Amino acid sequence: MCGITGYIGYRKAYPIIIQGLQRLEYRGYDSAGIVLYDGKDINLSKTKGKVSDLQAKIKNDISVKGNIGFGHTRWATHGVPNHINSHPHLSQSKNLVIVHNGIIENYDTLKKELVSRGYHFHSDTDTEVLINLIEEIKTQEKCKLGKAVQLALNQVIGAYAILVFDKKKPDELIVAKLGSPIAMGIGKNNKEFFIASDATPFIEYTKDAIYLEDGEMAIVKLDREIRIYKINDDQLVKDPKIEQLELSLEQIEKGGFDHFMLKEIYEQPNAIIDTYRGRLLPDESIIKMSGIDDNIERFLNAKRIIIVACGTSWHAGLVAEYLFEDIARIPVEVEYGSEFRYRNPIITENDIVIAISQSGETADTLAAVKLAKSQGAFVYGVCNVVGSSIAREVHAGTYTHAGPEIGVASTKAFTTQITVLALLALKLGKKKGHISAPNFQVYLQELIQIPKKIKLLLEKDEHIKKIAAIYKEVPNFLYLGRGYNFPVALEGALKLKEISYIHAEGYPAAEMKHGPIALIDDNMPVVVIATRQGHYEKVVSNIQEIKSRHGKIIGIVSEGDSVVKGIADHIIEVPETLEAFTPLLTTIPLQLLSYHIAVMRDCNVDQPRNLAKAVTVE
Ligand code: AGP
């Protein structure tokens, strides 16, 4: 996700836009840019790096005059973060300029058509394609910018929030939205307007705002009300709702949530949709992943997959071990980056090494990648930060499109990593003939349902909060799971440890009788993942062993479970799904449980003590 912000009115646009970009940096911060119209020229400046780098550059770069303009702070999805790929983007004629937040899935097809019509591209971005598509339509149809934008967006597949300006018609801004947020602040008597990804850039100027709905486009001109049209049929939207903003600046940045971590837990349905968007195509019954498609022989001939990662990403790697061996029948080993890099491992050219890293900057994982490459392995990356060190070091890869993860405790990174790894395992399983076409379709259709099922789970937040209140002072927790949910038990324990500072351990449920059961007493809460899929009866026996020793049981169970309900002290029900996808659901209540306990213990949830978001040192 990126941040966009624009202004048109009687004030100088530059200070408003720059301050707005600073407030939106939580949405993305790998490059930034601004465009201002000074009454004669479009003045554009952009740079890799943060808004502060843009400010430093502007001093010697452009005139900051003008009362209309907009800016962008980027979270790269197409094209690595650099000067050329940063926004704003100009059309070929340099008369039109755009900023964009979102992903255009069919940009490649559109780009090829524009190239055939003589267009040249400077960047790797989908956004530059869009502004030239708008220009082409405006030229061919001899129409106004608003009409050209509307016609262009009807050819676009994907998500967008855009701001477009035409130097030839400098008294208006065109705004459009599908899938990415846009708020429009309304100045007194329509003497000024603010357009931004959220209200943080203009909250001190006006409390009146219109939030564009999906599929709507707005023409913003001074001294008249904003006009909003439906993109698909050009219908004027009558009496758009004007919201009265009450949130504080800080609350808006966190989307109204108390912490970034909670916001990011709730973002998971959309983050998973953004991650499989354009890749999971159930109607065609295919999974499209260029990183795999371009190297498919490597993967089909691989004798082994070695997964290297740290922390939560290592837990995602453990889930991937079950996915790849169960679905694609490829042997997998999962290694801590820190161990792998020093233990003189045996690596051959027939190995594929998959590096999983949200930040793409974890030193131990990066070192493991370099070691694997030096020994001839093919290295594949699953990262969230485009252009990060690991993303640039690997031979190929697939990005999770989780958007910036600000909270130190990984949440949406974990579920989007599992989404990518599930797509990889399914794609290879199908290609290797281990999954029938009907069964493959069942997986695809179920994966599409996961975001909805997570939304249902998030509705149990209050119930989970009540459980958290009971156990917020205990000294220890145990987390148990089997099969696909053993890694989830480890992840649940890590979440609790790192934000509430309560000691917690995760174990395979059957391991209890090999020692840990000695820990059980009535002051030891045990979270047990006991969904119907995967060794259910055996987990129920493990629960009974604990119960008979007065342990407290918090059961994570399938909806409608009555057996565990009759034994456990508390249950949290999760929707049914395929066994392979249970980690995407069972991890959600564990994230919320650790979050609420940490908040009740007055811990710094977003920046826990001793931790950093990216461990870039050994
Ligand atoms: C998880 O909540 C922690 N933030 C930490 O374990 C993290 O997963 C680990 O440092 C790996 O980070 P990466 O995914 O950015 O490589």
JSON list of N, CA, C and O in Angstrom, two decimals, residues 180-213:
[
{"chain": "A", "resi": 180, "resn": "SER", "atom": "N", "xyz": [-8.52, 0.54, -3.17]},
{"chain": "A", "resi": 180, "resn": "SER", "atom": "CA", "xyz": [-7.57, 1.27, -2.28]},
{"chain": "A", "resi": 180, "resn": "SER", "atom": "C", "xyz": [-8.28, 2.53, -1.80]},
{"chain": "A", "resi": 180, "resn": "SER", "atom": "O", "xyz": [-9.02, 3.14, -2.56]},
{"chain": "A", "resi": 181, "resn": "PRO", "atom": "N", "xyz": [-8.02, 2.96, -0.58]},
{"chain": "A", "resi": 181, "resn": "PRO", "atom": "CA", "xyz": [-8.82, 4.04, 0.00]},
{"chain": "A", "resi": 181, "resn": "PRO", "atom": "C", "xyz": [-8.49, 5.43, -0.54]},
{"chain": "A", "resi": 181, "resn": "PRO", "atom": "O", "xyz": [-7.35, 5.70, -0.92]},
{"chain": "A", "resi": 182, "resn": "ILE", "atom": "N", "xyz": [-9.53, 6.30, -0.56]},
{"chain": "A", "resi": 182, "resn": "ILE", "atom": "CA", "xyz": [-9.34, 7.71, -0.90]},
{"chain": "A", "resi": 182, "resn": "ILE", "atom": "C", "xyz": [-10.31, 8.54, -0.07]},
{"chain": "A", "resi": 182, "resn": "ILE", "atom": "O", "xyz": [-11.52, 8.25, -0.05]},
{"chain": "A", "resi": 183, "resn": "ALA", "atom": "N", "xyz": [-9.79, 9.56, 0.63]},
{"chain": "A", "resi": 183, "resn": "ALA", "atom": "CA", "xyz": [-10.63, 10.49, 1.38]},
{"chain": "A", "resi": 183, "resn": "ALA", "atom": "C", "xyz": [-10.47, 11.86, 0.76]},
{"chain": "A", "resi": 183, "resn": "ALA", "atom": "O", "xyz": [-9.36, 12.23, 0.33]},
{"chain": "A", "resi": 184, "resn": "MET", "atom": "N", "xyz": [-11.58, 12.63, 0.69]},
{"chain": "A", "resi": 184, "resn": "MET", "atom": "CA", "xyz": [-11.50, 13.98, 0.11]},
{"chain": "A", "resi": 184, "resn": "MET", "atom": "C", "xyz": [-11.98, 14.98, 1.15]},
{"chain": "A", "resi": 184, "resn": "MET", "atom": "O", "xyz": [-13.15, 14.96, 1.55]},
{"chain": "A", "resi": 185, "resn": "GLY", "atom": "N", "xyz": [-11.05, 15.83, 1.62]},
{"chain": "A", "resi": 185, "resn": "GLY", "atom": "CA", "xyz": [-11.41, 16.85, 2.61]},
{"chain": "A", "resi": 185, "resn": "GLY", "atom": "C", "xyz": [-12.00, 18.07, 1.91]},
{"chain": "A", "resi": 185, "resn": "GLY", "atom": "O", "xyz": [-11.46, 18.52, 0.89]},
{"chain": "A", "resi": 186, "resn": "ILE", "atom": "N", "xyz": [-13.12, 18.58, 2.46]},
{"chain": "A", "resi": 186, "resn": "ILE", "atom": "CA", "xyz": [-13.82, 19.69, 1.80]},
{"chain": "A", "resi": 186, "resn": "ILE", "atom": "C", "xyz": [-13.60, 20.97, 2.59]},
{"chain": "A", "resi": 186, "resn": "ILE", "atom": "O", "xyz": [-13.98, 21.07, 3.76]},
{"chain": "A", "resi": 187, "resn": "GLY", "atom": "N", "xyz": [-12.95, 21.94, 1.94]},
{"chain": "A", "resi": 187, "resn": "GLY", "atom": "CA", "xyz": [-12.70, 23.23, 2.59]},
{"chain": "A", "resi": 187, "resn": "GLY", "atom": "C", "xyz": [-13.96, 24.09, 2.62]},
{"chain": "A", "resi": 187, "resn": "GLY", "atom": "O", "xyz": [-14.92, 23.83, 1.90]},
{"chain": "A", "resi": 188, "resn": "LYS", "atom": "N", "xyz": [-13.90, 25.14, 3.44]},
{"chain": "A", "resi": 188, "resn": "LYS", "atom": "CA", "xyz": [-15.06, 26.02, 3.62]},
{"chain": "A", "resi": 188, "resn": "LYS", "atom": "C", "xyz": [-15.48, 26.63, 2.28]},
{"chain": "A", "resi": 188, "resn": "LYS", "atom": "O", "xyz": [-14.61, 27.08, 1.50]},
{"chain": "A", "resi": 189, "resn": "ASN", "atom": "N", "xyz": [-16.76, 26.59, 2.01]},
{"chain": "A", "resi": 189, "resn": "ASN", "atom": "CA", "xyz": [-17.31, 27.18, 0.77]},
{"chain": "A", "resi": 189, "resn": "ASN", "atom": "C", "xyz": [-16.63, 26.67, -0.50]},
{"chain": "A", "resi": 189, "resn": "ASN", "atom": "O", "xyz": [-16.50, 27.40, -1.49]},
{"chain": "A", "resi": 190, "resn": "ASN", "atom": "N", "xyz": [-16.11, 25.49, -0.42]},
{"chain": "A", "resi": 190, "resn": "ASN", "atom": "CA", "xyz": [-15.46, 24.86, -1.60]},
{"chain": "A", "resi": 190, "resn": "ASN", "atom": "C", "xyz": [-14.29, 25.69, -2.14]},
{"chain": "A", "resi": 190, "resn": "ASN", "atom": "O", "xyz": [-13.97, 25.65, -3.33]},
{"chain": "A", "resi": 191, "resn": "LYS", "atom": "N", "xyz": [-13.65, 26.41, -1.22]},
{"chain": "A", "resi": 191, "resn": "LYS", "atom": "CA", "xyz": [-12.51, 27.24, -1.61]},
{"chain": "A", "resi": 191, "resn": "LYS", "atom": "C", "xyz": [-11.20, 26.43, -1.65]},
{"chain": "A", "resi": 191, "resn": "LYS", "atom": "O", "xyz": [-10.17, 26.91, -2.13]},
{"chain": "A", "resi": 192, "resn": "GLU", "atom": "N", "xyz": [-11.26, 25.23, -1.09]},
{"chain": "A", "resi": 192, "resn": "GLU", "atom": "CA", "xyz": [-10.07, 24.36, -1.17]},
{"chain": "A", "resi": 192, "resn": "GLU", "atom": "C", "xyz": [-10.51, 22.92, -0.95]},
{"chain": "A", "resi": 192, "resn": "GLU", "atom": "O", "xyz": [-11.54, 22.67, -0.31]},
{"chain": "A", "resi": 193, "resn": "PHE", "atom": "N", "xyz": [-9.73, 21.99, -1.51]},
{"chain": "A", "resi": 193, "resn": "PHE", "atom": "CA", "xyz": [-10.01, 20.56, -1.35]},
{"chain": "A", "resi": 193, "resn": "PHE", "atom": "C", "xyz": [-8.70, 19.82, -1.09]},
{"chain": "A", "resi": 193, "resn": "PHE", "atom": "O", "xyz": [-7.64, 20.20, -1.59]},
{"chain": "A", "resi": 194, "resn": "PHE", "atom": "N", "xyz": [-8.83, 18.76, -0.29]},
{"chain": "A", "resi": 194, "resn": "PHE", "atom": "CA", "xyz": [-7.69, 17.91, 0.05]},
{"chain": "A", "resi": 194, "resn": "PHE", "atom": "C", "xyz": [-8.06, 16.48, -0.38]},
{"chain": "A", "resi": 194, "resn": "PHE", "atom": "O", "xyz": [-9.18, 16.04, -0.12]},
{"chain": "A", "resi": 195, "resn": "ILE", "atom": "N", "xyz": [-7.14, 15.79, -1.03]},
{"chain": "A", "resi": 195, "resn": "ILE", "atom": "CA", "xyz": [-7.42, 14.40, -1.44]},
{"chain": "A", "resi": 195, "resn": "ILE", "atom": "C", "xyz": [-6.27, 13.54, -0.90]},
{"chain": "A", "resi": 195, "resn": "ILE", "atom": "O", "xyz": [-5.10, 13.89, -1.08]},
{"chain": "A", "resi": 196, "resn": "ALA", "atom": "N", "xyz": [-6.59, 12.44, -0.21]},
{"chain": "A", "resi": 196, "resn": "ALA", "atom": "CA", "xyz": [-5.50, 11.64, 0.38]},
{"chain": "A", "resi": 196, "resn": "ALA", "atom": "C", "xyz": [-5.95, 10.21, 0.66]},
{"chain": "A", "resi": 196, "resn": "ALA", "atom": "O", "xyz": [-7.15, 9.92, 0.65]},
{"chain": "A", "resi": 197, "resn": "SER", "atom": "N", "xyz": [-4.98, 9.35, 0.93]},
{"chain": "A", "resi": 197, "resn": "SER", "atom": "CA", "xyz": [-5.27, 7.93, 1.21]},
{"chain": "A", "resi": 197, "resn": "SER", "atom": "C", "xyz": [-6.06, 7.78, 2.50]},
{"chain": "A", "resi": 197, "resn": "SER", "atom": "O", "xyz": [-6.81, 6.82, 2.67]},
{"chain": "A", "resi": 198, "resn": "ASP", "atom": "N", "xyz": [-5.84, 8.70, 3.43]},
{"chain": "A", "resi": 198, "resn": "ASP", "atom": "CA", "xyz": [-6.70, 8.78, 4.61]},
{"chain": "A", "resi": 198, "resn": "ASP", "atom": "C", "xyz": [-6.71, 10.23, 5.05]},
{"chain": "A", "resi": 198, "resn": "ASP", "atom": "O", "xyz": [-6.10, 11.08, 4.41]},
{"chain": "A", "resi": 199, "resn": "ALA", "atom": "N", "xyz": [-7.37, 10.54, 6.16]},
{"chain": "A", "resi": 199, "resn": "ALA", "atom": "CA", "xyz": [-7.61, 11.95, 6.51]},
{"chain": "A", "resi": 199, "resn": "ALA", "atom": "C", "xyz": [-6.43, 12.60, 7.22]},
{"chain": "A", "resi": 199, "resn": "ALA", "atom": "O", "xyz": [-6.44, 13.79, 7.50]},
{"chain": "A", "resi": 200, "resn": "THR", "atom": "N", "xyz": [-5.38, 11.82, 7.54]},
{"chain": "A", "resi": 200, "resn": "THR", "atom": "CA", "xyz": [-4.26, 12.40, 8.32]},
{"chain": "A", "resi": 200, "resn": "THR", "atom": "C", "xyz": [-3.67, 13.66, 7.68]},
{"chain": "A", "resi": 200, "resn": "THR", "atom": "O", "xyz": [-3.34, 14.59, 8.39]},
{"chain": "A", "resi": 201, "resn": "PRO", "atom": "N", "xyz": [-3.53, 13.78, 6.36]},
{"chain": "A", "resi": 201, "resn": "PRO", "atom": "CA", "xyz": [-2.93, 15.00, 5.79]},
{"chain": "A", "resi": 201, "resn": "PRO", "atom": "C", "xyz": [-3.77, 16.26, 5.96]},
{"chain": "A", "resi": 201, "resn": "PRO", "atom": "O", "xyz": [-3.25, 17.37, 5.86]},
{"chain": "A", "resi": 202, "resn": "PHE", "atom": "N", "xyz": [-5.09, 16.11, 6.20]},
{"chain": "A", "resi": 202, "resn": "PHE", "atom": "CA", "xyz": [-5.89, 17.34, 6.22]},
{"chain": "A", "resi": 202, "resn": "PHE", "atom": "C", "xyz": [-6.75, 17.53, 7.46]},
{"chain": "A", "resi": 202, "resn": "PHE", "atom": "O", "xyz": [-7.57, 18.43, 7.53]},
{"chain": "A", "resi": 203, "resn": "ILE", "atom": "N", "xyz": [-6.54, 16.68, 8.46]},
{"chain": "A", "resi": 203, "resn": "ILE", "atom": "CA", "xyz": [-7.44, 16.66, 9.62]},
{"chain": "A", "resi": 203, "resn": "ILE", "atom": "C", "xyz": [-7.49, 18.02, 10.34]},
{"chain": "A", "resi": 203, "resn": "ILE", "atom": "O", "xyz": [-8.53, 18.41, 10.86]},
{"chain": "A", "resi": 204, "resn": "GLU", "atom": "N", "xyz": [-6.39, 18.80, 10.27]},
{"chain": "A", "resi": 204, "resn": "GLU", "atom": "CA", "xyz": [-6.44, 20.11, 10.97]},
{"chain": "A", "resi": 204, "resn": "GLU", "atom": "C", "xyz": [-7.06, 21.19, 10.09]},
{"chain": "A", "resi": 204, "resn": "GLU", "atom": "O", "xyz": [-7.34, 22.29, 10.55]},
{"chain": "A", "resi": 205, "resn": "TYR", "atom": "N", "xyz": [-7.30, 20.90, 8.81]},
{"chain": "A", "resi": 205, "resn": "TYR", "atom": "CA", "xyz": [-7.87, 21.94, 7.93]},
{"chain": "A", "resi": 205, "resn": "TYR", "atom": "C", "xyz": [-9.38, 21.82, 7.82]},
{"chain": "A", "resi": 205, "resn": "TYR", "atom": "O", "xyz": [-10.09, 22.81, 7.65]},
{"chain": "A", "resi": 206, "resn": "THR", "atom": "N", "xyz": [-9.87, 20.61, 7.85]},
{"chain": "A", "resi": 206, "resn": "THR", "atom": "CA", "xyz": [-11.32, 20.42, 7.75]},
{"chain": "A", "resi": 206, "resn": "THR", "atom": "C", "xyz": [-11.72, 19.08, 8.36]},
{"chain": "A", "resi": 206, "resn": "THR", "atom": "O", "xyz": [-10.95, 18.13, 8.35]},
{"chain": "A", "resi": 207, "resn": "LYS", "atom": "N", "xyz": [-12.92, 19.07, 8.94]},
{"chain": "A", "resi": 207, "resn": "LYS", "atom": "CA", "xyz": [-13.45, 17.82, 9.50]},
{"chain": "A", "resi": 207, "resn": "LYS", "atom": "C", "xyz": [-14.48, 17.22, 8.54]},
{"chain": "A", "resi": 207, "resn": "LYS", "atom": "O", "xyz": [-15.03, 16.17, 8.80]},
{"chain": "A", "resi": 208, "resn": "ASP", "atom": "N", "xyz": [-14.74, 17.92, 7.43]},
{"chain": "A", "resi": 208, "resn": "ASP", "atom": "CA", "xyz": [-15.73, 17.42, 6.47]},
{"chain": "A", "resi": 208, "resn": "ASP", "atom": "C", "xyz": [-15.02, 16.61, 5.39]},
{"chain": "A", "resi": 208, "resn": "ASP", "atom": "O", "xyz": [-14.12, 17.13, 4.72]},
{"chain": "A", "resi": 209, "resn": "ALA", "atom": "N", "xyz": [-15.44, 15.36, 5.23]},
{"chain": "A", "resi": 209, "resn": "ALA", "atom": "CA", "xyz": [-14.75, 14.53, 4.23]},
{"chain": "A", "resi": 209, "resn": "ALA", "atom": "C", "xyz": [-15.74, 13.61, 3.53]},
{"chain": "A", "resi": 209, "resn": "ALA", "atom": "O", "xyz": [-16.74, 13.19, 4.11]},
{"chain": "A", "resi": 210, "resn": "ILE", "atom": "N", "xyz": [-15.43, 13.35, 2.27]},
{"chain": "A", "resi": 210, "resn": "ILE", "atom": "CA", "xyz": [-16.16, 12.34, 1.49]},
{"chain": "A", "resi": 210, "resn": "ILE", "atom": "C", "xyz": [-15.18, 11.19, 1.24]},
{"chain": "A", "resi": 210, "resn": "ILE", "atom": "O", "xyz": [-14.05, 11.44, 0.82]},
{"chain": "A", "resi": 211, "resn": "TYR", "atom": "N", "xyz": [-15.63, 9.98, 1.52]},
{"chain": "A", "resi": 211, "resn": "TYR", "atom": "CA", "xyz": [-14.80, 8.81, 1.20]},
{"chain": "A", "resi": 211, "resn": "TYR", "atom": "C", "xyz": [-15.36, 8.21, -0.10]},
{"chain": "A", "resi": 211, "resn": "TYR", "atom": "O", "xyz": [-16.51, 7.78, -0.15]},
{"chain": "A", "resi": 212, "resn": "LEU", "atom": "N", "xyz": [-14.54, 8.20, -1.15]},
{"chain": "A", "resi": 212, "resn": "LEU", "atom": "CA", "xyz": [-15.00, 7.61, -2.40]},
{"chain": "A", "resi": 212, "resn": "LEU", "atom": "C", "xyz": [-15.30, 6.12, -2.18]},
{"chain": "A", "resi": 212, "resn": "LEU", "atom": "O", "xyz": [-14.61, 5.45, -1.40]},
{"chain": "A", "resi": 213, "resn": "GLU", "atom": "N", "xyz": [-16.33, 5.65, -2.85]},
{"chain": "A", "resi": 213, "resn": "GLU", "atom": "CA", "xyz": [-16.65, 4.21, -2.81]},
{"chain": "A", "resi": 213, "resn": "GLU", "atom": "C", "xyz": [-15.95, 3.52, -3.99]},
{"chain": "A", "resi": 213, "resn": "GLU", "atom": "O", "xyz": [-15.56, 4.18, -4.96]}
]
